[in-house]
């Protein structure tokens, strides 16, 4: 027992000296504070669905996430294309938004899809005309949205459950 105590004390002392000198253990970026596998949130956000709804003055697109919502960029693009193949996504519309979540995945560690939303769906709301999952590759999940008129949008995150929201304004009076 005395030897174990001396070893522990020596290890603690050495760690203190290394930290004071600015030398620390190398820990992978994803490992620091990463949740365990006991049913807690995954280290990489999992995109599990997309849904939408019409409201009196706006249409809402919601992207459901398991884990914390990662960094998201939303940009206007001239057309939607499948990541990897580059094939044009067959959604009706003249204007498109590309929504990129990273780091994120729409599949589990075994490669099975966890995404339960539509791959490609036509939508009949005043502003939103279509939604598609356009990519899930190398830590980036991409969702596309189609519109007949230029989208005026705002974005935000909601919690419990985690989700990313895109609200797109339309003239007063929801027709759907």
mmCIF file of C-alpha atoms in Angstrom:
data_model
loop_
_atom_site.group_PDB
_atom_site.id
_atom_site.type_symbol
_atom_site.label_atom_id
_atom_site.label_comp_id
_atom_site.label_asym_id
_atom_site.label_seq_id
_atom_site.Cartn_x
_atom_site.Cartn_y
_atom_site.Cartn_z
ATOM 1 C CA UNK A 1 0.000 0.000 0.000
ATOM 2 C CA UNK A 2 2.832 2.385 0.828
ATOM 3 C CA UNK A 3 4.304 1.940 -2.673
ATOM 4 C CA UNK A 4 0.963 2.750 -4.337
ATOM 5 C CA UNK A 5 0.633 5.915 -2.219
ATOM 6 C CA UNK A 6 4.150 7.024 -3.155
ATOM 7 C CA UNK A 7 3.470 6.347 -6.848
ATOM 8 C CA UNK A 8 0.211 8.325 -6.739
ATOM 9 C CA UNK A 9 1.884 11.224 -4.964
ATOM 10 C CA UNK A 10 4.777 11.193 -7.430
ATOM 11 C CA UNK A 11 2.410 11.096 -10.411
ATOM 12 C CA UNK A 12 0.373 13.972 -9.011
ATOM 13 C CA UNK A 13 3.531 15.977 -8.404
ATOM 14 C CA UNK A 14 4.825 15.320 -11.913
ATOM 15 C CA UNK A 15 1.477 16.336 -13.409
ATOM 16 C CA UNK A 16 1.580 19.565 -11.440
ATOM 17 C CA UNK A 17 5.089 20.349 -12.703
ATOM 18 C CA UNK A 18 4.100 19.626 -16.320
ATOM 19 C CA UNK A 19 0.978 21.776 -16.096
ATOM 20 C CA UNK A 20 2.917 24.619 -14.481
ATOM 21 C CA UNK A 21 5.405 24.405 -17.335
ATOM 22 C CA UNK A 22 2.599 24.583 -19.870
ATOM 23 C CA UNK A 23 2.977 20.968 -20.965
ATOM 24 C CA UNK A 24 -0.191 18.910 -20.799
ATOM 25 C CA UNK A 25 -1.550 15.677 -22.059
ATOM 26 C CA UNK A 26 -2.797 15.648 -25.612
ATOM 27 C CA UNK A 27 -6.522 14.954 -25.737
ATOM 28 C CA UNK A 28 -8.443 14.620 -29.024
ATOM 29 C CA UNK A 29 -10.646 17.665 -29.614
ATOM 30 C CA UNK A 30 -13.856 15.616 -29.535
ATOM 31 C CA UNK A 31 -12.894 13.805 -26.326
ATOM 32 C CA UNK A 32 -12.724 16.715 -23.918
ATOM 33 C CA UNK A 33 -16.045 16.843 -22.144
ATOM 34 C CA UNK A 34 -17.534 14.322 -24.559
ATOM 35 C CA UNK A 35 -20.595 12.602 -23.160
ATOM 36 C CA UNK A 36 -20.426 8.879 -22.510
ATOM 37 C CA UNK A 37 -22.464 6.242 -24.282
ATOM 38 C CA UNK A 38 -24.948 5.817 -21.450
ATOM 39 C CA UNK A 39 -27.893 7.293 -23.351
ATOM 40 C CA UNK A 40 -26.573 10.843 -23.202
ATOM 41 C CA UNK A 41 -26.213 13.173 -26.173
ATOM 42 C CA UNK A 42 -23.789 12.005 -28.898
ATOM 43 C CA UNK A 43 -20.430 13.765 -29.342
ATOM 44 C CA UNK A 44 -21.330 14.559 -32.971
ATOM 45 C CA UNK A 45 -24.781 16.018 -33.532
ATOM 46 C CA UNK A 46 -27.136 13.629 -35.309
ATOM 47 C CA UNK A 47 -29.667 15.119 -37.718
ATOM 48 C CA UNK A 48 -32.722 12.924 -37.188
ATOM 49 C CA UNK A 49 -35.493 14.703 -39.070
ATOM 50 C CA UNK A 50 -36.929 17.679 -40.905
ATOM 51 C CA UNK A 51 -40.492 18.952 -40.710
ATOM 52 C CA UNK A 52 -42.423 22.073 -41.615
ATOM 53 C CA UNK A 53 -45.608 23.963 -40.932
ATOM 54 C CA UNK A 54 -47.530 26.997 -42.100
ATOM 55 C CA UNK A 55 -48.364 29.956 -39.867
ATOM 56 C CA UNK A 56 -50.327 33.161 -40.486
ATOM 57 C CA UNK A 57 -47.323 35.227 -41.658
ATOM 58 C CA UNK A 58 -44.504 32.700 -42.100
ATOM 59 C CA UNK A 59 -43.646 29.118 -42.999
ATOM 60 C CA UNK A 60 -41.368 27.226 -40.621
ATOM 61 C CA UNK A 61 -38.794 24.554 -41.453
ATOM 62 C CA UNK A 62 -37.483 22.650 -38.421
ATOM 63 C CA UNK A 63 -34.413 20.409 -38.467
ATOM 64 C CA UNK A 64 -34.446 18.014 -35.513
ATOM 65 C CA UNK A 65 -31.103 17.178 -33.900
ATOM 66 C CA UNK A 66 -30.016 14.620 -31.303
ATOM 67 C CA UNK A 67 -27.222 16.254 -29.296
ATOM 68 C CA UNK A 68 -26.372 19.948 -29.329
ATOM 69 C CA UNK A 69 -27.168 21.857 -32.515
ATOM 70 C CA UNK A 70 -23.797 22.318 -34.255
ATOM 71 C CA UNK A 71 -22.597 25.281 -36.276
ATOM 72 C CA UNK A 72 -25.107 26.066 -39.034
ATOM 73 C CA UNK A 73 -24.781 28.155 -42.178
ATOM 74 C CA UNK A 74 -27.715 29.131 -44.366
ATOM 75 C CA UNK A 75 -27.038 30.541 -47.803
ATOM 76 C CA UNK A 76 -28.912 31.248 -50.989
ATOM 77 C CA UNK A 77 -27.908 29.082 -53.924
ATOM 78 C CA UNK A 78 -29.026 29.055 -57.559
ATOM 79 C CA UNK A 79 -29.935 25.340 -57.413
ATOM 80 C CA UNK A 80 -29.775 22.412 -55.008
ATOM 81 C CA UNK A 81 -27.368 19.553 -55.743
ATOM 82 C CA UNK A 82 -26.707 16.216 -54.053
ATOM 83 C CA UNK A 83 -23.369 16.211 -52.231
ATOM 84 C CA UNK A 84 -20.992 13.748 -53.826
ATOM 85 C CA UNK A 85 -22.757 13.134 -57.147
ATOM 86 C CA UNK A 86 -23.521 16.768 -57.919
ATOM 87 C CA UNK A 87 -26.885 15.733 -59.366
ATOM 88 C CA UNK A 88 -29.531 18.435 -59.348
ATOM 89 C CA UNK A 89 -32.229 17.884 -56.695
ATOM 90 C CA UNK A 90 -35.665 17.636 -58.359
ATOM 91 C CA UNK A 91 -37.551 20.258 -56.337
ATOM 92 C CA UNK A 92 -39.875 22.811 -57.892
ATOM 93 C CA UNK A 93 -38.904 26.386 -57.141
ATOM 94 C CA UNK A 94 -36.999 29.394 -58.418
ATOM 95 C CA UNK A 95 -35.104 30.211 -55.217
ATOM 96 C CA UNK A 96 -33.227 27.903 -52.874
ATOM 97 C CA UNK A 97 -31.628 27.894 -49.442
ATOM 98 C CA UNK A 98 -28.827 25.499 -48.519
ATOM 99 C CA UNK A 99 -28.631 24.700 -44.790
ATOM 100 C CA UNK A 100 -25.317 23.132 -43.681
ATOM 101 C CA UNK A 101 -24.831 21.649 -40.210
ATOM 102 C CA UNK A 102 -21.277 20.801 -39.120
ATOM 103 C CA UNK A 103 -20.003 18.806 -37.390
ATOM 104 C CA UNK A 104 -23.033 16.582 -37.843
ATOM 105 C CA UNK A 105 -24.142 13.252 -39.294
ATOM 106 C CA UNK A 106 -27.407 11.682 -40.398
ATOM 107 C CA UNK A 107 -26.070 8.167 -39.715
ATOM 108 C CA UNK A 108 -24.778 6.262 -36.689
ATOM 109 C CA UNK A 109 -21.295 4.812 -36.151
ATOM 110 C CA UNK A 110 -22.305 1.643 -38.030
ATOM 111 C CA UNK A 111 -23.369 3.690 -41.079
ATOM 112 C CA UNK A 112 -27.123 3.191 -40.537
ATOM 113 C CA UNK A 113 -29.330 6.196 -41.237
ATOM 114 C CA UNK A 114 -30.788 7.936 -38.172
ATOM 115 C CA UNK A 115 -32.569 10.498 -40.343
ATOM 116 C CA UNK A 116 -36.325 9.867 -40.331
ATOM 117 C CA UNK A 117 -37.424 12.868 -42.373
ATOM 118 C CA UNK A 118 -38.105 13.013 -46.102
ATOM 119 C CA UNK A 119 -35.245 12.584 -48.581
ATOM 120 C CA UNK A 120 -37.089 14.808 -51.062
ATOM 121 C CA UNK A 121 -40.561 16.258 -50.518
ATOM 122 C CA UNK A 122 -42.766 18.697 -52.330
ATOM 123 C CA UNK A 123 -44.474 21.134 -49.970
ATOM 124 C CA UNK A 124 -47.585 23.229 -50.594
ATOM 125 C CA UNK A 125 -47.191 26.153 -48.223
ATOM 126 C CA UNK A 126 -47.368 29.829 -49.179
ATOM 127 C CA UNK A 127 -43.561 30.250 -49.216
ATOM 128 C CA UNK A 128 -41.976 26.803 -48.792
ATOM 129 C CA UNK A 129 -42.334 24.550 -51.849
ATOM 130 C CA UNK A 130 -39.900 21.722 -51.155
ATOM 131 C CA UNK A 131 -37.389 20.190 -48.744
ATOM 132 C CA UNK A 132 -34.578 17.691 -49.395
ATOM 133 C CA UNK A 133 -31.744 16.050 -47.506
ATOM 134 C CA UNK A 134 -28.955 16.792 -49.977
ATOM 135 C CA UNK A 135 -25.916 15.546 -48.122
ATOM 136 C CA UNK A 136 -24.460 13.520 -45.254
ATOM 137 C CA UNK A 137 -20.727 13.302 -45.833
ATOM 138 C CA UNK A 138 -17.526 13.866 -43.847
ATOM 139 C CA UNK A 139 -19.188 15.500 -40.858
ATOM 140 C CA UNK A 140 -21.498 17.786 -42.804
ATOM 141 C CA UNK A 141 -25.253 17.356 -43.215
ATOM 142 C CA UNK A 142 -26.931 19.505 -45.851
ATOM 143 C CA UNK A 143 -30.655 20.226 -46.196
ATOM 144 C CA UNK A 144 -32.123 22.212 -49.072
ATOM 145 C CA UNK A 145 -35.339 24.241 -49.203
ATOM 146 C CA UNK A 146 -37.149 25.491 -52.325
ATOM 147 C CA UNK A 147 -39.324 28.588 -52.834
ATOM 148 C CA UNK A 148 -41.272 30.263 -55.662
ATOM 149 C CA UNK A 149 -40.418 33.759 -54.365
ATOM 150 C CA UNK A 150 -37.170 35.056 -52.935
ATOM 151 C CA UNK A 151 -37.107 33.925 -49.296
ATOM 152 C CA UNK A 152 -36.906 36.492 -46.530
ATOM 153 C CA UNK A 153 -35.869 34.368 -43.582
ATOM 154 C CA UNK A 154 -34.612 34.341 -40.032
ATOM 155 C CA UNK A 155 -32.950 31.468 -38.210
ATOM 156 C CA UNK A 156 -32.618 30.405 -34.595
ATOM 157 C CA UNK A 157 -32.134 27.417 -32.310
ATOM 158 C CA UNK A 158 -34.641 25.900 -29.923
ATOM 159 C CA UNK A 159 -33.900 23.510 -27.070
ATOM 160 C CA UNK A 160 -35.598 20.571 -25.346
ATOM 161 C CA UNK A 161 -35.598 18.969 -27.866
ATOM 162 C CA UNK A 162 -32.686 20.420 -29.859
ATOM 163 C CA UNK A 163 -33.618 21.844 -33.238
ATOM 164 C CA UNK A 164 -32.648 24.445 -35.806
ATOM 165 C CA UNK A 165 -35.415 26.626 -37.230
ATOM 166 C CA UNK A 166 -35.761 28.610 -40.448
ATOM 167 C CA UNK A 167 -38.785 30.939 -40.585
ATOM 168 C CA UNK A 168 -39.635 32.306 -44.033
ATOM 169 C CA UNK A 169 -42.001 35.280 -44.263
ATOM 170 C CA UNK A 170 -44.947 35.301 -46.639
ATOM 171 C CA UNK A 171 -47.935 37.601 -47.239
ATOM 172 C CA UNK A 172 -50.549 37.524 -44.489
ATOM 173 C CA UNK A 173 -52.966 34.626 -44.712
ATOM 174 C CA UNK A 174 -51.856 31.021 -44.611
ATOM 175 C CA UNK A 175 -53.471 29.068 -47.448
ATOM 176 C CA UNK A 176 -52.505 25.618 -46.189
#
